[in-house]
C-alpha positions as a Markdown table, in Angstrom:
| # | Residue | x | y | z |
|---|---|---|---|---|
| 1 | Unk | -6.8 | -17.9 | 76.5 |
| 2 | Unk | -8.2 | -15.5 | 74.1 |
| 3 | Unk | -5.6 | -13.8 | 71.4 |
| 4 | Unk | -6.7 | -10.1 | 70.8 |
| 5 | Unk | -6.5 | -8.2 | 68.0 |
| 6 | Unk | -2.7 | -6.7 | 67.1 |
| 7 | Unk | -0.7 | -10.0 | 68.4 |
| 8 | Unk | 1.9 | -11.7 | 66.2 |
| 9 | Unk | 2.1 | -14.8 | 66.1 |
| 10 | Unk | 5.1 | -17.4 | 65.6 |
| 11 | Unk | 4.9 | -17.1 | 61.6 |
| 12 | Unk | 4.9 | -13.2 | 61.8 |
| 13 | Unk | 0.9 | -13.1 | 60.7 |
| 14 | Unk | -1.2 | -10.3 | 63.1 |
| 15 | Unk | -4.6 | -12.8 | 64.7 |
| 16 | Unk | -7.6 | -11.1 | 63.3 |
| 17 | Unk | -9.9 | -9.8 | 65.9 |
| 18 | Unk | -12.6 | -12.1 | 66.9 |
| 19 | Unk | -16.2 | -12.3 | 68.1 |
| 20 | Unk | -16.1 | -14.8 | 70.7 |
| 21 | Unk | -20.1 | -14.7 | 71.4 |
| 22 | Unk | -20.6 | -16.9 | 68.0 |
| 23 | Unk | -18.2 | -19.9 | 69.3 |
| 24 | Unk | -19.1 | -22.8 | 71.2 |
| 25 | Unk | -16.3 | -21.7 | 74.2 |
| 26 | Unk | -16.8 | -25.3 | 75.5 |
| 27 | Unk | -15.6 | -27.0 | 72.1 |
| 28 | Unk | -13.1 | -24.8 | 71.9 |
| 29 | Unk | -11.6 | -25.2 | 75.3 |
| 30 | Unk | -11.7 | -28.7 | 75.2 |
| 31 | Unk | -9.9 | -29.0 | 71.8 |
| 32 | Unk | -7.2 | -26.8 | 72.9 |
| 33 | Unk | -6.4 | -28.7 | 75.7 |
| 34 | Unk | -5.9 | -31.8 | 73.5 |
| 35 | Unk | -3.8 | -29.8 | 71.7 |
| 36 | Unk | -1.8 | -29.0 | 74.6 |
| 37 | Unk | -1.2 | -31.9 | 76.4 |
| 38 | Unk | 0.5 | -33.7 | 73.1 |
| 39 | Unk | 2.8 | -30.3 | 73.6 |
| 40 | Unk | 6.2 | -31.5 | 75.0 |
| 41 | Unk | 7.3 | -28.8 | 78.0 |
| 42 | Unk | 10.6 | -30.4 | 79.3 |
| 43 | Unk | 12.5 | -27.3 | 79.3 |
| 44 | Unk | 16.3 | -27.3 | 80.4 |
| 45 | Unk | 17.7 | -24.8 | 78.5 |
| 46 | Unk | 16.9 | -21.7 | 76.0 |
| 47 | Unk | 16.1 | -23.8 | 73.0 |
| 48 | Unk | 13.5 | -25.5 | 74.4 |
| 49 | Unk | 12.0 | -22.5 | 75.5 |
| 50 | Unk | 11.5 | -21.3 | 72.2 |
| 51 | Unk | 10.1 | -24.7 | 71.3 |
| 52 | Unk | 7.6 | -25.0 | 73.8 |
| 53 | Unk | 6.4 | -21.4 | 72.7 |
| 54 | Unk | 5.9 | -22.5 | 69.2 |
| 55 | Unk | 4.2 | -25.3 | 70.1 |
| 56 | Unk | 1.7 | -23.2 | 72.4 |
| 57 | Unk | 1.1 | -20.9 | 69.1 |
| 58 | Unk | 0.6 | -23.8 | 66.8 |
| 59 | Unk | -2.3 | -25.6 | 69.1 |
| 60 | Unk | -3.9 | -22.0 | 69.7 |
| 61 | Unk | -3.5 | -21.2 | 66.0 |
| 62 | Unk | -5.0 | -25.1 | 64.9 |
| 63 | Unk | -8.2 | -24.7 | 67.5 |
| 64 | Unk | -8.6 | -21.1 | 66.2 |
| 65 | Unk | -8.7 | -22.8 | 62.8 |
| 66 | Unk | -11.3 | -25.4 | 63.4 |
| 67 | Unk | -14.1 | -23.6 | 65.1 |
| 68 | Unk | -13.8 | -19.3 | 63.7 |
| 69 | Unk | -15.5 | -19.2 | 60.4 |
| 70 | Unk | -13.4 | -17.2 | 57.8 |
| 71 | Unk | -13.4 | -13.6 | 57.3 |
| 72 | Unk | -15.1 | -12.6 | 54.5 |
| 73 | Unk | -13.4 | -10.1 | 52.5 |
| 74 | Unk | -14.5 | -6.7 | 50.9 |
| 75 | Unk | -17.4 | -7.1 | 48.1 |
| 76 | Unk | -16.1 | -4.5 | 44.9 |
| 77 | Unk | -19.2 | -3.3 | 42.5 |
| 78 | Unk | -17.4 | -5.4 | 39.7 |
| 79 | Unk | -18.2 | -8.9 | 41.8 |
| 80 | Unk | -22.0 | -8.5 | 40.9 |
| 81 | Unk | -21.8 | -8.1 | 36.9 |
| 82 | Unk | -18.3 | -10.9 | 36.6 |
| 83 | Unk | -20.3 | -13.3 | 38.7 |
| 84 | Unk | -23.3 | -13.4 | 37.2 |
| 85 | Unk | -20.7 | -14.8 | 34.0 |
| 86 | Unk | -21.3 | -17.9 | 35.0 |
| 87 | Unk | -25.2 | -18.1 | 35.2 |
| 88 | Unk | -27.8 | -18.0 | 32.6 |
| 89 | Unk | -29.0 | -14.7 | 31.6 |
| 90 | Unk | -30.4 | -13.0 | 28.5 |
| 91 | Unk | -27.5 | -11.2 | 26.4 |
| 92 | Unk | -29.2 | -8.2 | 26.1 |
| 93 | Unk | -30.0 | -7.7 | 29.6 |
| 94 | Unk | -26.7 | -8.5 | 31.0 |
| 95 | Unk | -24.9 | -6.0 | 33.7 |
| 96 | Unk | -28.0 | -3.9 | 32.5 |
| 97 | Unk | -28.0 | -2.8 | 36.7 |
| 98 | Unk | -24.5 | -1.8 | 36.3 |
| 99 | Unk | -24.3 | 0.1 | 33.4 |
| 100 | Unk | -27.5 | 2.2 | 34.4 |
| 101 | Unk | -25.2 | 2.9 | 37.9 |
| 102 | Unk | -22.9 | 4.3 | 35.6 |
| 103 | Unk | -25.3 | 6.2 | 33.3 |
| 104 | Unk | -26.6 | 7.7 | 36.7 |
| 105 | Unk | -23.3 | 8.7 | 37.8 |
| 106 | Unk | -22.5 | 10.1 | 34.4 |
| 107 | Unk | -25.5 | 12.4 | 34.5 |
| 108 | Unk | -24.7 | 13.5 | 37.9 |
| 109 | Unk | -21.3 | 14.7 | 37.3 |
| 110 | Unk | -22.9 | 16.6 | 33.8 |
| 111 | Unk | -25.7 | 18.2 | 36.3 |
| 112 | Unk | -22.7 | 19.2 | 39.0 |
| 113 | Unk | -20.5 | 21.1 | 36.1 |
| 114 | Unk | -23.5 | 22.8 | 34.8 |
| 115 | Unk | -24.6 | 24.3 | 38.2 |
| 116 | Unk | -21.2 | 24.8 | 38.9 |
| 117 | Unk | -19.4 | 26.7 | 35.8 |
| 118 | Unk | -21.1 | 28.6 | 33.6 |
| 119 | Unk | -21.1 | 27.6 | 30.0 |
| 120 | Unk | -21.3 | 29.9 | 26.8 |
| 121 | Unk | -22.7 | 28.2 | 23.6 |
| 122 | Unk | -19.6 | 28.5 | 20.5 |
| 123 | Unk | -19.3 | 27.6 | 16.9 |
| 124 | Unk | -17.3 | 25.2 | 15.5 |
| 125 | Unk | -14.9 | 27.8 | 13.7 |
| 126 | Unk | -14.4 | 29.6 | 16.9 |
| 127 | Unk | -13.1 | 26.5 | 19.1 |
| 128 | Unk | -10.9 | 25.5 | 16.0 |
| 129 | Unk | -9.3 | 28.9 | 15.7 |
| 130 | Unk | -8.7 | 28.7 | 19.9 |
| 131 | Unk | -7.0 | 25.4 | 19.6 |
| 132 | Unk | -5.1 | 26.6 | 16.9 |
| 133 | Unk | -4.1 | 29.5 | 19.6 |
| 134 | Unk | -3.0 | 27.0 | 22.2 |
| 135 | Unk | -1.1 | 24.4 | 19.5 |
| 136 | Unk | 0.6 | 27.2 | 18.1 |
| 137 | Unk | 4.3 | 25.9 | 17.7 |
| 138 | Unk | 5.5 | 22.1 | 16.9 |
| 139 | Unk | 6.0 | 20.7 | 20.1 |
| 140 | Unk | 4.3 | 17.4 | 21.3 |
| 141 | Unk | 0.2 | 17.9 | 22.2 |
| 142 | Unk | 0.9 | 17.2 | 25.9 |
| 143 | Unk | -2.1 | 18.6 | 27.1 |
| 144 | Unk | -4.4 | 16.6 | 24.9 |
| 145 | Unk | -5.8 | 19.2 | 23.5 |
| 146 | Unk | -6.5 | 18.7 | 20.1 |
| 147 | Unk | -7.8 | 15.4 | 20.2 |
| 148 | Unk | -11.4 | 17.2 | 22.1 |
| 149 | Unk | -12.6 | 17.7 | 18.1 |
| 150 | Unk | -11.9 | 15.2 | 15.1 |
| 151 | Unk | -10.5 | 17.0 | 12.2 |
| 152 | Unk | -10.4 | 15.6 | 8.6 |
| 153 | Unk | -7.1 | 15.6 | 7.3 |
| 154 | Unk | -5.9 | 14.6 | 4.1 |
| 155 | Unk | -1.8 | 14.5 | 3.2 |
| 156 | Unk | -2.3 | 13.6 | -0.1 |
| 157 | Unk | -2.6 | 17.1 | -1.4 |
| 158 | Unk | -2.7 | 17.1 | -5.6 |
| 159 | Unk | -1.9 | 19.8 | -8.0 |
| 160 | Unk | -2.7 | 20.4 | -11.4 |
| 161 | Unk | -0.3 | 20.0 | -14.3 |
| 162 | Unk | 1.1 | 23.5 | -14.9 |
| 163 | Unk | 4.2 | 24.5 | -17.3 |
| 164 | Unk | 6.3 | 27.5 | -17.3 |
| 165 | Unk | 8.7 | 28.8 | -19.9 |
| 166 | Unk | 11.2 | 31.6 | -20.4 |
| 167 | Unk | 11.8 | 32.2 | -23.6 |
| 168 | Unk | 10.0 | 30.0 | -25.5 |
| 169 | Unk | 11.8 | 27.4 | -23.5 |
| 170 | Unk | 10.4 | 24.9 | -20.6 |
| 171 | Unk | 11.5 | 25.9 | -17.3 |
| 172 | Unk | 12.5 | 22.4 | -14.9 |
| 173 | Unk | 9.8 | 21.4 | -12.7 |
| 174 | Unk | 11.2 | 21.3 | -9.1 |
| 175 | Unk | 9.2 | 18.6 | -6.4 |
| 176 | Unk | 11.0 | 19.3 | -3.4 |
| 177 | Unk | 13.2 | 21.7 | -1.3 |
| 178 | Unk | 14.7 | 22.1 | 1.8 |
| 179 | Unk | 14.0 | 24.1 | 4.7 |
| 180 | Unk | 15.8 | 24.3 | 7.6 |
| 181 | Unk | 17.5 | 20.5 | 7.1 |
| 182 | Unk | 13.7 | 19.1 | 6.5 |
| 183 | Unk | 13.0 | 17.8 | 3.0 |
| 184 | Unk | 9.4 | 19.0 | 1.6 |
| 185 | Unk | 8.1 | 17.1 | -1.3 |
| 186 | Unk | 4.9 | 16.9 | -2.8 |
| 187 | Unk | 5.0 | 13.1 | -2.6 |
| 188 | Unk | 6.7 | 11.8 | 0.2 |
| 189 | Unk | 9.0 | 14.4 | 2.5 |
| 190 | Unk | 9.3 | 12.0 | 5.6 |
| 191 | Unk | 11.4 | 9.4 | 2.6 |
| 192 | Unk | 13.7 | 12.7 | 0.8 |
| 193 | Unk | 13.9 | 13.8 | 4.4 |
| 194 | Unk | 15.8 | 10.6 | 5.5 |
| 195 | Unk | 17.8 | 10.2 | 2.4 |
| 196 | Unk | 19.4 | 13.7 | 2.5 |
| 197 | Unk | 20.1 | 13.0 | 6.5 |
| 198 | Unk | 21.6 | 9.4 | 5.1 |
| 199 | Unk | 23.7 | 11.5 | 2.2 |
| 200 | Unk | 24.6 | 13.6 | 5.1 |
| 201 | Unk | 26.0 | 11.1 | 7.4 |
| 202 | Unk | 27.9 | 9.6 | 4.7 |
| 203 | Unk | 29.5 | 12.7 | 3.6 |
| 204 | Unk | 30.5 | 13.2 | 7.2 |
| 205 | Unk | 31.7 | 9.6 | 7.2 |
| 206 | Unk | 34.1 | 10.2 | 4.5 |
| 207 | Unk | 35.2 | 13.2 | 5.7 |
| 208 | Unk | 36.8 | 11.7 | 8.6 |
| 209 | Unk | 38.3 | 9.0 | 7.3 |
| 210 | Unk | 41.5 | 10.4 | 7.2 |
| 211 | Unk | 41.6 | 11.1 | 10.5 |
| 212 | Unk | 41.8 | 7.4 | 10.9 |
| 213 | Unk | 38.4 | 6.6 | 11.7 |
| 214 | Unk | 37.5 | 2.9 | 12.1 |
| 215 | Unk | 33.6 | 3.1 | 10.9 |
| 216 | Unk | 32.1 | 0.0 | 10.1 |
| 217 | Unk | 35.1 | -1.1 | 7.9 |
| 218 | Unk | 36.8 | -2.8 | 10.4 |
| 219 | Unk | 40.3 | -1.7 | 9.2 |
| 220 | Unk | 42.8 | -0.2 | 11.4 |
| 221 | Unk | 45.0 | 3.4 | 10.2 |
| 222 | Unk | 47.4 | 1.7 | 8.4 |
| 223 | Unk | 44.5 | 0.1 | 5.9 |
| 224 | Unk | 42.2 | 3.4 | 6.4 |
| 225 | Unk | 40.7 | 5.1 | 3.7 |
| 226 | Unk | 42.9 | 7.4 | 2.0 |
| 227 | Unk | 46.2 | 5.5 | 2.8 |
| 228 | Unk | 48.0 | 3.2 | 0.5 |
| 229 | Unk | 46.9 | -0.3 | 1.6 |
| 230 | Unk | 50.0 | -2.6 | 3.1 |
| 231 | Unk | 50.0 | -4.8 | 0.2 |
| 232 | Unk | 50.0 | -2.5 | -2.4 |
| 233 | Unk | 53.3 | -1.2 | -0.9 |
| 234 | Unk | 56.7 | -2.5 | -2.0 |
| 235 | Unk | 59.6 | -2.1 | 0.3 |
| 236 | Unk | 62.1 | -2.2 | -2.7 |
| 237 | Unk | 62.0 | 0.5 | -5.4 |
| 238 | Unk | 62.7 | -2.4 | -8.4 |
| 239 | Unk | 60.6 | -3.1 | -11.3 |
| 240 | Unk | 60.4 | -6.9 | -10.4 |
| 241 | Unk | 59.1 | -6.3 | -7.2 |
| 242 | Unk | 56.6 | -3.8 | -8.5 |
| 243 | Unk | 55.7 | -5.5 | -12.1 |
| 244 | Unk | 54.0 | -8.3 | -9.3 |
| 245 | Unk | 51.8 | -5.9 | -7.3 |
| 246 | Unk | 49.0 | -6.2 | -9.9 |
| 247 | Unk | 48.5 | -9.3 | -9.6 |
| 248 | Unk | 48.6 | -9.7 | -5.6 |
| 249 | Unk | 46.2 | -7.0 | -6.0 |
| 250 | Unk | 43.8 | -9.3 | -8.2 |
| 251 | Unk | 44.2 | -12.0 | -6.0 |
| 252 | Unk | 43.2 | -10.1 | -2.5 |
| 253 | Unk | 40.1 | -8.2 | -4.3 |
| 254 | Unk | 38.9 | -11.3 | -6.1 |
| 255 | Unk | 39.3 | -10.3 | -9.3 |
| 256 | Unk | 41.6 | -12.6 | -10.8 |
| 257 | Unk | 40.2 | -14.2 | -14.0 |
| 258 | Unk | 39.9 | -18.3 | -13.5 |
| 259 | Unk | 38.3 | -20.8 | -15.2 |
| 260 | Unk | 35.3 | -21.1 | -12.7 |
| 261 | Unk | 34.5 | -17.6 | -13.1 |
| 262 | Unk | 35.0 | -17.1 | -17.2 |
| 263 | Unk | 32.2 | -19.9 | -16.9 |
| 264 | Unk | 29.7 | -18.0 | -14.8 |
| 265 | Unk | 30.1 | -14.7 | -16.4 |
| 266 | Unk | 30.5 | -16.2 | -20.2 |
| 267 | Unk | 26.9 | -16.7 | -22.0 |
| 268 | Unk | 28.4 | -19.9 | -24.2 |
| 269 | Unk | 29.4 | -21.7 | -20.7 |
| 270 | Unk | 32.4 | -22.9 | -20.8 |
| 271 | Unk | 34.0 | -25.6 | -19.1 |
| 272 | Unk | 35.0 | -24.4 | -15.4 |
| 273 | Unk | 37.8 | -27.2 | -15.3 |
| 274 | Unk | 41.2 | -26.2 | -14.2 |
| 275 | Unk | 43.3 | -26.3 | -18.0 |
| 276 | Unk | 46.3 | -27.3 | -16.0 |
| 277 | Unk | 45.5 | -30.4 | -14.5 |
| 278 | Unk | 41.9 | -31.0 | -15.9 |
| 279 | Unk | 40.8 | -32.9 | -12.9 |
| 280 | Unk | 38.9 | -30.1 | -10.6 |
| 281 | Unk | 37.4 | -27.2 | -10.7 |
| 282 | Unk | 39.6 | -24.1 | -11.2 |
| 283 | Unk | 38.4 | -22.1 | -8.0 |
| 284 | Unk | 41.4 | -20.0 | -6.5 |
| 285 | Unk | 41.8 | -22.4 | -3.5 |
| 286 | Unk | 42.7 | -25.1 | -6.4 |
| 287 | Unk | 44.6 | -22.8 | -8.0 |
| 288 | Unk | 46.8 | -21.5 | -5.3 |
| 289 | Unk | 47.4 | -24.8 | -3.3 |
| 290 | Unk | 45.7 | -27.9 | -5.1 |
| 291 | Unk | 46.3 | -27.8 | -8.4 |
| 292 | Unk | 49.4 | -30.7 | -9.6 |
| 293 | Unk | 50.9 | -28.8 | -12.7 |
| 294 | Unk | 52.5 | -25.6 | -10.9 |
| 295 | Unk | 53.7 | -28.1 | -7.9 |
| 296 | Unk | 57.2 | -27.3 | -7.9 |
| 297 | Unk | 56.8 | -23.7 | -7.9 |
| 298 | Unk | 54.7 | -24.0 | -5.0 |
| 299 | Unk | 55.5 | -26.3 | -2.7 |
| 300 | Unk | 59.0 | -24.7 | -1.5 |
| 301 | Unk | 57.5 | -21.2 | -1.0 |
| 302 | Unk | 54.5 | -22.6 | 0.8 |
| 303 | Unk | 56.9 | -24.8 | 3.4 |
| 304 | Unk | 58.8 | -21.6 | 3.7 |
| 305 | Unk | 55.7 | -19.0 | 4.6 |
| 306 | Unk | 54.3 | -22.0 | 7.0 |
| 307 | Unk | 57.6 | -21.8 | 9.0 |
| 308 | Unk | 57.9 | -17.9 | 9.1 |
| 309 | Unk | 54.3 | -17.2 | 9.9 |
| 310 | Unk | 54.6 | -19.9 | 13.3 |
| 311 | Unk | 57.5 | -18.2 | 14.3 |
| 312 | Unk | 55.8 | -14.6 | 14.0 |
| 313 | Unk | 52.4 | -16.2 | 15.4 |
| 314 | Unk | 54.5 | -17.5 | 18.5 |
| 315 | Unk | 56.2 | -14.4 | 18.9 |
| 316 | Unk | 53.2 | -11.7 | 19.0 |
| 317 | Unk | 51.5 | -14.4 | 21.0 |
| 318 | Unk | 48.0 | -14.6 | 17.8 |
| 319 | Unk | 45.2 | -17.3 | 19.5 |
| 320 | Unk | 44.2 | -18.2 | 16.1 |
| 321 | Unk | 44.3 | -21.3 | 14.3 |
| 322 | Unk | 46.0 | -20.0 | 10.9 |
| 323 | Unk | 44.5 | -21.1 | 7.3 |
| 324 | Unk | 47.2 | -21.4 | 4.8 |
| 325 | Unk | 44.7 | -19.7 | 2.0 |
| 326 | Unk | 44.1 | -16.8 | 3.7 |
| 327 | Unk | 47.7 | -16.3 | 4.6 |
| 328 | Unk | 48.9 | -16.3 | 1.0 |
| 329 | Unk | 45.3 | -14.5 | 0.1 |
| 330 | Unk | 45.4 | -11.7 | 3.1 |
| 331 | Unk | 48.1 | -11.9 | 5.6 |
| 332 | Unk | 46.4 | -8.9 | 7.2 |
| 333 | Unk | 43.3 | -11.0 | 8.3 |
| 334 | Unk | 45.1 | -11.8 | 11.7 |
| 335 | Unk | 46.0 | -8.6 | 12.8 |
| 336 | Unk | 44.0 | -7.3 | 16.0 |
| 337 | Unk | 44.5 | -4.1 | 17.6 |
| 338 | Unk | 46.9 | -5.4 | 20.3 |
| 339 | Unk | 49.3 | -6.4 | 18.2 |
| 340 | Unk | 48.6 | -4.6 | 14.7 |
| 341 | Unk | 51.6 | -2.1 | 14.6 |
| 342 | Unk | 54.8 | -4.5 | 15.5 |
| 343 | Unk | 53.2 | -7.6 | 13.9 |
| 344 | Unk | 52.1 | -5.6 | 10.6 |
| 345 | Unk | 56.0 | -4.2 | 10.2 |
| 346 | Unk | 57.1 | -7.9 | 10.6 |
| 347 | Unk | 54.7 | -9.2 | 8.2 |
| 348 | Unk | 55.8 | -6.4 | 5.8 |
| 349 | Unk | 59.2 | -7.2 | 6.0 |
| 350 | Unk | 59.2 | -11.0 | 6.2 |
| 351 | Unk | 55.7 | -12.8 | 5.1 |
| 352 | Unk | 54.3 | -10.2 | 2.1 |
| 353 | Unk | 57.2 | -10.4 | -0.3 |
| 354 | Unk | 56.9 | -14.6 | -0.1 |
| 355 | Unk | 53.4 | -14.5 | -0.9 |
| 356 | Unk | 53.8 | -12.0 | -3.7 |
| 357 | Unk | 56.2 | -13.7 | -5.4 |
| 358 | Unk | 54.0 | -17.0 | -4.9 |
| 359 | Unk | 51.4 | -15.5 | -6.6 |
| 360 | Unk | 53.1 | -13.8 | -9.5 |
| 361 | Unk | 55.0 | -17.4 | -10.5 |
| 362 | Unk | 52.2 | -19.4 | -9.8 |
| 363 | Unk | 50.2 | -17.2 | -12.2 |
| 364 | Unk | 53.5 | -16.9 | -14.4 |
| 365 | Unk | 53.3 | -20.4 | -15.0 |
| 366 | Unk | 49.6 | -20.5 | -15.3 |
| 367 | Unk | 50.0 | -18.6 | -18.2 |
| 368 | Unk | 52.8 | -20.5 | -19.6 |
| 369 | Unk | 51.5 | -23.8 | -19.5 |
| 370 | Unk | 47.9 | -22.1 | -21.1 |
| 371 | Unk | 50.1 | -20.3 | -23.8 |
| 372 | Unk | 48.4 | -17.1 | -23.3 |
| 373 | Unk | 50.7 | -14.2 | -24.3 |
| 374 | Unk | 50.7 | -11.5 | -22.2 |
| 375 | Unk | 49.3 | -8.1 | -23.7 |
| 376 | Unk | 51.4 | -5.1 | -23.7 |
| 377 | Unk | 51.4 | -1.7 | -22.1 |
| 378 | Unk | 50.1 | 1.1 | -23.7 |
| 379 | Unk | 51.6 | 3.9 | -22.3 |
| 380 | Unk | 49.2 | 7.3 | -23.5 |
């Protein structure tokens, strides 16, 4: 049995082609009958067909194994120089062979293009002015061709101090201008250049805010830019209701005077200790929910916006765990585009005048218990 050369085997491999003149036939017959009689060839049905075929394969494929020498593959021009890696040589001699093979080459391929072409002698002025010719406008050197000669460039260009007047008086010294969008300076155009397009964007930015663009603000059209913000509203045109807008206002942007902040910005350091209770530091989570002394003012409003904001969370359906400081602080923190417009009308009308009027008599008494007079408006 001799396999021949374009035969597939069981595992999908092709058998190589082989010279059968080198192999002891003998050995080889003899081992493959071994092979074969430890084959099993009861066959009763289609399975075992296919098994006794695989076996045949696997005891041709094993004898094939033991007795043909492996092919030896394809020698590349690299093998010579990488093996020698490994061998003792003199550094300065190493893949000297190779590199003169190359040399060789190299000179050939000079000698073909000079009997070839024919080749006129130039000046260095002349090619520079016909690459100048075939780079003529801005685009991108895709044809490599003014990398062939190396060209001394220098960006830093400098000029000398000069001053101009107009009668008898200094005219202003301009260092950049525009052109076409593109910022030239005589320092740095690429930085003025991305500045203006940055002054640009944010122009454009603004511009459209009123359209009720989002941005990178993260606030939906009824906070946008250009619109009165919810909590700055009041639903009730009466002086009590709009005397504590000012202070809500404080509150939200973080600008309400407490003790822990007169300390940081005061150079004689004060004490940052809550006046009231003198136990902790006067931070505005003390001050709105901790603090003892204003206790009965705040407890009943603060059992009374817990129980409306569940209600209005169960209702609009809001998968959030509330905190009770940023209800009284924001109350607009929660709202998400799915459920912005019905449950920013309920908060309006339900939650917003609570926490106002929290905030107004808890700093109402604040500054009753301090005996700080309030200062009076100036109306110019």
């Amino acid at each position: 049995m001799k396999p021949t050369q374009g035969i597939k085997s069981n595992n999908g491999q092709i058998v190589r082609k082989i010279d059968w003149h080198k192999i002891d036939k003998d050995l080889y017959k003899q081992v493959l009958s071994d092979q074969l009689d430890k084959c099993d060839f009861t066959i009763n049905d289609p399975v075992e067909i296919d098994k006794a075929v695989t076996n045949i394969n696997t005891a041709v494929t094993g004898a094939l194994t033991a007795f043909v020498p492996p092919q030896k593959g394809k020698k590349t021009r690299l093998e010579d120089p990488f093996a020698n890696l490994a061998k003792e040589s003199i550094p300065m001699n190493f893949g000297q062979d190779y590199f003169d093979l190359v040399d060789s080459e190299y000179l050939q391929i000079i000698q073909i293009c000079l009997d070839v072409y024919k080749h006129e002698e130039v000046t260095t002025d002349e090619f520079e002015k016909a690459l100048h010719k075939l780079n003529r406008n801005k685009s991108a050197d895709i044809f490599e061709k003014s990398v062939i000669v190396p060209i001394k460039t220098n960006n830093k260009v400098t000029f000398a101090e000069d001053t101009w007047s107009m009668n008898n008086k200094p005219m202003p010294i301009v260092t950049k201008t525009s052109h076409i969008g593109i910022q030239r300076d005589t320092t740095d155009s690429a930085g003025s250049t991305i500045e203006e397009n940055l002054t640009k964007a944010r122009r454009s930015l603004y511009s459209l805010m009123h359209t009720e663009l989002h941005g990178e603000n993260g606030l939906d059209p009824v906070s946008a830019i250009s619109k009165c913000h919810s909590i700055a509203r009041t639903l009730f045109v009466n002086i009590r209701d709009i005397s504590r807008i000012p202070v809500r206002l404080k509150i939200l942007t973080g600008t309400y005077i407490l003790q822990a902040k007169r300390a940081v910005f005061n150079k004689t350091t004060p004490d940052g200790t809550c006046l009231m209770c003198k136990k902790n530091e006067e931070t505005m989570n003390h001050f709105l929910l901790i603090c003892e002394e204003p206790e009965c003012i705040r407890k009943p409003l603060i059992l009374e916006i817990i129980s409306i904001c569940s209600m209005l969370f169960a209702r609009h359906k809001v998968d959030a765990t509330f905190d009770i400081a940023t209800i009284i602080v924001n109350l607009y923190f929660y709202c998400t585009q799915l459920n912005s417009e019905a449950l920013i009308s309920d908060i309006e009308t339900k939650l917003e005048p609570l926490c106002r009027s929290l905030c107004y008599k808890l700093h109402m008494r604040r500054y009753q218990l301090l005996d700080i007079t309030k200062k009076p408006r100036t109306v110019k």
